[in-house]
Tab-separated table of C-alpha atoms in Angstrom:
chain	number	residue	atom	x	y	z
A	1	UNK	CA	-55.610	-5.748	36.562
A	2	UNK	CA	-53.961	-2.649	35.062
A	3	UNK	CA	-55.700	0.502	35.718
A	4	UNK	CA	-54.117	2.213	32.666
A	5	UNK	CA	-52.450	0.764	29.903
A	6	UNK	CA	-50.689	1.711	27.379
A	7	UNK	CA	-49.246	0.165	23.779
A	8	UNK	CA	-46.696	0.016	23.198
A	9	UNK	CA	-44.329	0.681	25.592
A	10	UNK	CA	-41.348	1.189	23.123
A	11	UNK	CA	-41.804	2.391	19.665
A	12	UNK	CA	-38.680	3.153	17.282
A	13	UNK	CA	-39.331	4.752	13.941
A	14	UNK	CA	-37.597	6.497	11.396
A	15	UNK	CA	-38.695	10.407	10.697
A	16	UNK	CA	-41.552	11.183	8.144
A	17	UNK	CA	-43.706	8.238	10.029
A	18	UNK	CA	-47.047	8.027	10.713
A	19	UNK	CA	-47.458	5.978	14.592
A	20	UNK	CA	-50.481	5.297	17.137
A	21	UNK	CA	-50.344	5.221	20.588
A	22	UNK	CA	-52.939	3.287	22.361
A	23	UNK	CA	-54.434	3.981	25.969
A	24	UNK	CA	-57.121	2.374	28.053
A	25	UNK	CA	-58.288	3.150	31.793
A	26	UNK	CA	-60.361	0.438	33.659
A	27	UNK	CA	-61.193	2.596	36.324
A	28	UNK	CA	-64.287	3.831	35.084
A	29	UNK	CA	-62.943	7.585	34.565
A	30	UNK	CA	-64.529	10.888	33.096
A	31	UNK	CA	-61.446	12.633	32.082
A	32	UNK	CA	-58.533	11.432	30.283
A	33	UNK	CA	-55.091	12.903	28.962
A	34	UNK	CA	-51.818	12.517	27.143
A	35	UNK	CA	-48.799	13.963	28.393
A	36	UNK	CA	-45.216	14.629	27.030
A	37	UNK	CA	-42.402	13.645	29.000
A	38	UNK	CA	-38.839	14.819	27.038
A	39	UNK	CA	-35.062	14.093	27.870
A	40	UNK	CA	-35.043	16.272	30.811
A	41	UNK	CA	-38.020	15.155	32.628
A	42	UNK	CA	-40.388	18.214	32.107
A	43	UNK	CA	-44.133	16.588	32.171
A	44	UNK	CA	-46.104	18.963	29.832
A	45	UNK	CA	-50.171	18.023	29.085
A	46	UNK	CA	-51.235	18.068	25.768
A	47	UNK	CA	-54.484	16.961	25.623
A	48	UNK	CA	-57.474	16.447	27.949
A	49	UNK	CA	-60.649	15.064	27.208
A	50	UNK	CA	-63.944	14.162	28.729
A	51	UNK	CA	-66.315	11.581	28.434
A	52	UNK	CA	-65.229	11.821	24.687
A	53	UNK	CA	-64.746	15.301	24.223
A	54	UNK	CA	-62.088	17.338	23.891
A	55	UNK	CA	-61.462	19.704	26.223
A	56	UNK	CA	-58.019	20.784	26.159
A	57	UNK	CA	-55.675	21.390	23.373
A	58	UNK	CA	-52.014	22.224	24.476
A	59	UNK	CA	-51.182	23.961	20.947
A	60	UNK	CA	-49.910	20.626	19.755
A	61	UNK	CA	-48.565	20.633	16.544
A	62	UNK	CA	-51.876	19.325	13.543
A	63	UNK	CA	-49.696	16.326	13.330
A	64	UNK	CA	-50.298	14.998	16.719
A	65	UNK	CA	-54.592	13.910	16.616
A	66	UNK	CA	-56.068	12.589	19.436
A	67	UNK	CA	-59.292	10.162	19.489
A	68	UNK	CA	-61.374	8.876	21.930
A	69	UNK	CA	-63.977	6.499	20.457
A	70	UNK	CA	-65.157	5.706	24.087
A	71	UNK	CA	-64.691	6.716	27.414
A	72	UNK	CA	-62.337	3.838	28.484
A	73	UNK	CA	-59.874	4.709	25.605
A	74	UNK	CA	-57.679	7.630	24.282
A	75	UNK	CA	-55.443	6.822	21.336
A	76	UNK	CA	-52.626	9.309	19.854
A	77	UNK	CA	-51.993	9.399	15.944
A	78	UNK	CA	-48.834	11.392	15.304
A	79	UNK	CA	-47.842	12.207	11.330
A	80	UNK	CA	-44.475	12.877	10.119
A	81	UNK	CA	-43.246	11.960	12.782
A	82	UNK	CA	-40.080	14.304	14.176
A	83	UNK	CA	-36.976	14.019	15.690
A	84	UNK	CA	-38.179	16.858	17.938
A	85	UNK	CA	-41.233	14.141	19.130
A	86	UNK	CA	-38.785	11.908	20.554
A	87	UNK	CA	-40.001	11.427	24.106
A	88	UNK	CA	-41.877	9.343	26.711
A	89	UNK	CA	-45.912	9.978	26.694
A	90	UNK	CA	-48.261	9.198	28.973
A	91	UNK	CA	-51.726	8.667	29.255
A	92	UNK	CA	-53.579	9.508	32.543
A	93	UNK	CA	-57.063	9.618	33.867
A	94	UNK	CA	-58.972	10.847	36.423
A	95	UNK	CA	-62.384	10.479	37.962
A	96	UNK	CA	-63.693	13.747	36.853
A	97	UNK	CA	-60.698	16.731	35.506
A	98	UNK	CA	-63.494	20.002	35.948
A	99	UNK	CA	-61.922	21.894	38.652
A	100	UNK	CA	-58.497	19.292	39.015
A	101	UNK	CA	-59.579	18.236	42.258
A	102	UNK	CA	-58.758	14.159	41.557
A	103	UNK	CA	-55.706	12.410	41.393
A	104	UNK	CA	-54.563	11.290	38.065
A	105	UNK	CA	-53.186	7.820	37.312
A	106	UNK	CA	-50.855	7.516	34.721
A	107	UNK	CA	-50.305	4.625	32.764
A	108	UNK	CA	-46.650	2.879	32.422
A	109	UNK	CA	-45.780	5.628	29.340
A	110	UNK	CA	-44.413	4.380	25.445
A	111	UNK	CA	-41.008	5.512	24.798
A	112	UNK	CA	-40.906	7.162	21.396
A	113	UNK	CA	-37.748	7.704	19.565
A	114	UNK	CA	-37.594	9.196	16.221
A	115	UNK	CA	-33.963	8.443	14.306
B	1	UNK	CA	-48.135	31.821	31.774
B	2	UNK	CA	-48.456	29.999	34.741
B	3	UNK	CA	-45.441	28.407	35.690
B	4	UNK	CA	-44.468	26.089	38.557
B	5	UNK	CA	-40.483	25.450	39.695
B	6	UNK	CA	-39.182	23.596	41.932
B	7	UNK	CA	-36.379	23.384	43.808
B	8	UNK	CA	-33.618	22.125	43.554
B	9	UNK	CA	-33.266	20.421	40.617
B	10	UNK	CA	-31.203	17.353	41.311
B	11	UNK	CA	-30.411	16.035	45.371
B	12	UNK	CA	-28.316	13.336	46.501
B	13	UNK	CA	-28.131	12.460	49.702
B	14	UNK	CA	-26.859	10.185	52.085
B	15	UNK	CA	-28.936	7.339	53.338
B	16	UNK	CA	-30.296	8.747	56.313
B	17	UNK	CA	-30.400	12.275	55.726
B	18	UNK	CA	-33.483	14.239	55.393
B	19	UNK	CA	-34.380	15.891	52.486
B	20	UNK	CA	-36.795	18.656	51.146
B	21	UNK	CA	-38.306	20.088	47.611
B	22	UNK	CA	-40.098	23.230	47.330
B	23	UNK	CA	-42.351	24.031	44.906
B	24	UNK	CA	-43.218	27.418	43.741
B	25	UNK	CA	-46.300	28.562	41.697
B	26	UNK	CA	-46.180	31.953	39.270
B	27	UNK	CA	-50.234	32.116	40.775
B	28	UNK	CA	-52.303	31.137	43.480
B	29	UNK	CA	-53.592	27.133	43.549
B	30	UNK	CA	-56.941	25.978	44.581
B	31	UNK	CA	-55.231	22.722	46.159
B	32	UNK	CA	-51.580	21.134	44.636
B	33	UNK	CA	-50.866	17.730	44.247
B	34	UNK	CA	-47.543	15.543	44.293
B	35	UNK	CA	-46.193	12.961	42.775
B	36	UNK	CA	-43.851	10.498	42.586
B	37	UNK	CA	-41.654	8.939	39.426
B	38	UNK	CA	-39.245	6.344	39.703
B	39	UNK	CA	-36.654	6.075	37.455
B	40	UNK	CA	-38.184	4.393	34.117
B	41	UNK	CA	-41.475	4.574	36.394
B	42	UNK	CA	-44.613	6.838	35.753
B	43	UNK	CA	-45.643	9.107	38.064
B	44	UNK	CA	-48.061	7.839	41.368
B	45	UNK	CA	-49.568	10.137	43.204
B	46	UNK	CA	-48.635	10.558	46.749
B	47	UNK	CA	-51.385	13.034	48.023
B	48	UNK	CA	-53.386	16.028	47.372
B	49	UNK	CA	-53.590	19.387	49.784
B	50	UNK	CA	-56.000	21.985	49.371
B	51	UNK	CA	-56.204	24.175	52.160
B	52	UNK	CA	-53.996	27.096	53.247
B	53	UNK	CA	-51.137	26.199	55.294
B	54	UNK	CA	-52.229	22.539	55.118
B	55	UNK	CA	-50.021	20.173	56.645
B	56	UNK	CA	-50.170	16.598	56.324
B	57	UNK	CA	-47.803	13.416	56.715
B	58	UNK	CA	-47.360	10.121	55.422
B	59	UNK	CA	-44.565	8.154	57.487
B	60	UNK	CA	-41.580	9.876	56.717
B	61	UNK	CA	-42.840	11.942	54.382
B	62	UNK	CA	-44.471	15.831	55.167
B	63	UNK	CA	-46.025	17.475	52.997
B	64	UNK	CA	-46.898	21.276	53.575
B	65	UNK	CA	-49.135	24.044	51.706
B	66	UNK	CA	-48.461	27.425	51.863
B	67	UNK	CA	-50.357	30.216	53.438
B	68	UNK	CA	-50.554	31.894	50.608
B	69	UNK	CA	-51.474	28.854	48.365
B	70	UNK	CA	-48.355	29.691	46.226
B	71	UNK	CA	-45.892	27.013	47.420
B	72	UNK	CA	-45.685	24.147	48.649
B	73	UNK	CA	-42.828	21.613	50.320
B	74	UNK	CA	-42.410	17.689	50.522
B	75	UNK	CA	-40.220	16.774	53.294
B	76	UNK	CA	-38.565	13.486	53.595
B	77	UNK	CA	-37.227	12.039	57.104
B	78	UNK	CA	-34.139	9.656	57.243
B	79	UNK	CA	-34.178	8.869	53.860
B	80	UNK	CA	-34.184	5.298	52.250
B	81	UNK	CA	-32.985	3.917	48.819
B	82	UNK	CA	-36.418	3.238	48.111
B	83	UNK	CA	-37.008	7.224	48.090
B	84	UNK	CA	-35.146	6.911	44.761
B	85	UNK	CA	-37.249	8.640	42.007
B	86	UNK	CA	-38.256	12.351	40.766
B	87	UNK	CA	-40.775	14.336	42.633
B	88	UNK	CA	-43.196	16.407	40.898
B	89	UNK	CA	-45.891	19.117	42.695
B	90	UNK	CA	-48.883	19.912	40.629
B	91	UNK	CA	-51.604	21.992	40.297
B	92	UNK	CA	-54.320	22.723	38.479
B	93	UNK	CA	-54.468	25.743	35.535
B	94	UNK	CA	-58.057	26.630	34.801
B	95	UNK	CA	-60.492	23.281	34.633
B	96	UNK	CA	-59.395	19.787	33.206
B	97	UNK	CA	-56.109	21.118	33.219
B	98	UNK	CA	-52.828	20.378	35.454
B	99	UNK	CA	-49.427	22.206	35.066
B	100	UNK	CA	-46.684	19.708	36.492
B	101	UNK	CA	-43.531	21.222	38.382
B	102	UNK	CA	-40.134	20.965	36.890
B	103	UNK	CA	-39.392	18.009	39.089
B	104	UNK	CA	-36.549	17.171	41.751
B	105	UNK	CA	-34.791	14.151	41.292
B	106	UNK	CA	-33.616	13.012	44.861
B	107	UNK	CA	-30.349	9.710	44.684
B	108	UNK	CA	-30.081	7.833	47.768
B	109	UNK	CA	-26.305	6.778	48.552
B	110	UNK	CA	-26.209	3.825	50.327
């Protein structure tokens, strides 16, 4: 079983675009996040939630909107869709994020490219 | 802000060789974590430290936190091509929050 997942793992669109991400942990996690990896590896957060909230907000653009509709899942809605947003993300979770004190584990990232 | 850097950027060595990354924090950590990507991989963790001048190994691989609970260094004996990949420190940045290094991506010639 896959402890996070993620759909889809490739995703070519044209700018303007409106795409989802999908994410689901089956490891019965508290805390979950999105990350941004670009072209040169850098691994930036951009969101954290838990249990359904959200906690942390990375000063993503408005065009990037989380949602969690349950613990198990956090799914990323991007609009207009950039050539600037052209990276890998990846969704992580951990067993509680309060004071970082738990491993994360990062599902297999979607490869977004914006032509 | 906060910023963590490692060092150095890229590595390649020679199968065999030993190898090292340090990893530098603009503030003190409560404990740092490290990871490792390989190439079209996600990141795994490899292991967490939290306390001051915390050493701990895993086979080849040493990992070390600094007295000061600013830096931090993986060490890797007699390297293998299955060392391969991009290692990342990280540590946390206020609650529910991490703040990943820049990343050292080690090659292994055969």
């Amino acid at each position: 079983d896959t402890a996070v997942s993620q759909t889809p793992k490739y995703l070519v669109t044209q700018m303007g675009n409106d795409k989802s991400i999908k994410c689901e942990q089956n490891l019965g996690h508290d805390t979950m996040y999105w990350y941004k990896q670009d072209s040169k590896k850098f691994l930036k957060i951009m969101f954290s939630y838990n249990n359904k909230e959200l906690i942390i907000n990375e000063t993503v653009p408005n065009r990037f909107s989380p949602k969690s509709p349950d613990k198990a899942h956090l799914n990323l809605h991007i609009n207009s869709l950039e050539l600037g947003d052209s990276a890998v993300y990846f969704c992580a979770s951990s067993p509680e994020g309060g004071f970082a004190l738990y491993e994360q584990y990062f599902g297999p990232g979607t490869r977004l490219t914006v032509t | 802000g906060q910023q963590v850097m490692q060092i150095p950027q890229y590595q390649h060595v020679q199968e065999g060789e030993d190898f090292t990354t340090y990893c530098n924090s603009s503030t003190t950590l409560s404990n740092i974590q490290w990871y490792k990507q390989r190439p079209g991989g996600h990141p795994v963790f490899l292991i967490q430290l939290v306390k001051s001048g915390e050493v701990k190994k895993q086979k080849r691989l040493t990992f070390q936190f600094g007295e000061a609970k600013k830096n931090s260094s993986l060490h890797i004996t007699a390297t293998q091509t299955t060392d391969v990949g991009t290692y990342f420190c990280a540590g946390p940045s206020g609650t529910y929050k991490y703040i990943f290094g820049t990343g050292t991506r080690l090659k292994v010639l055969a």
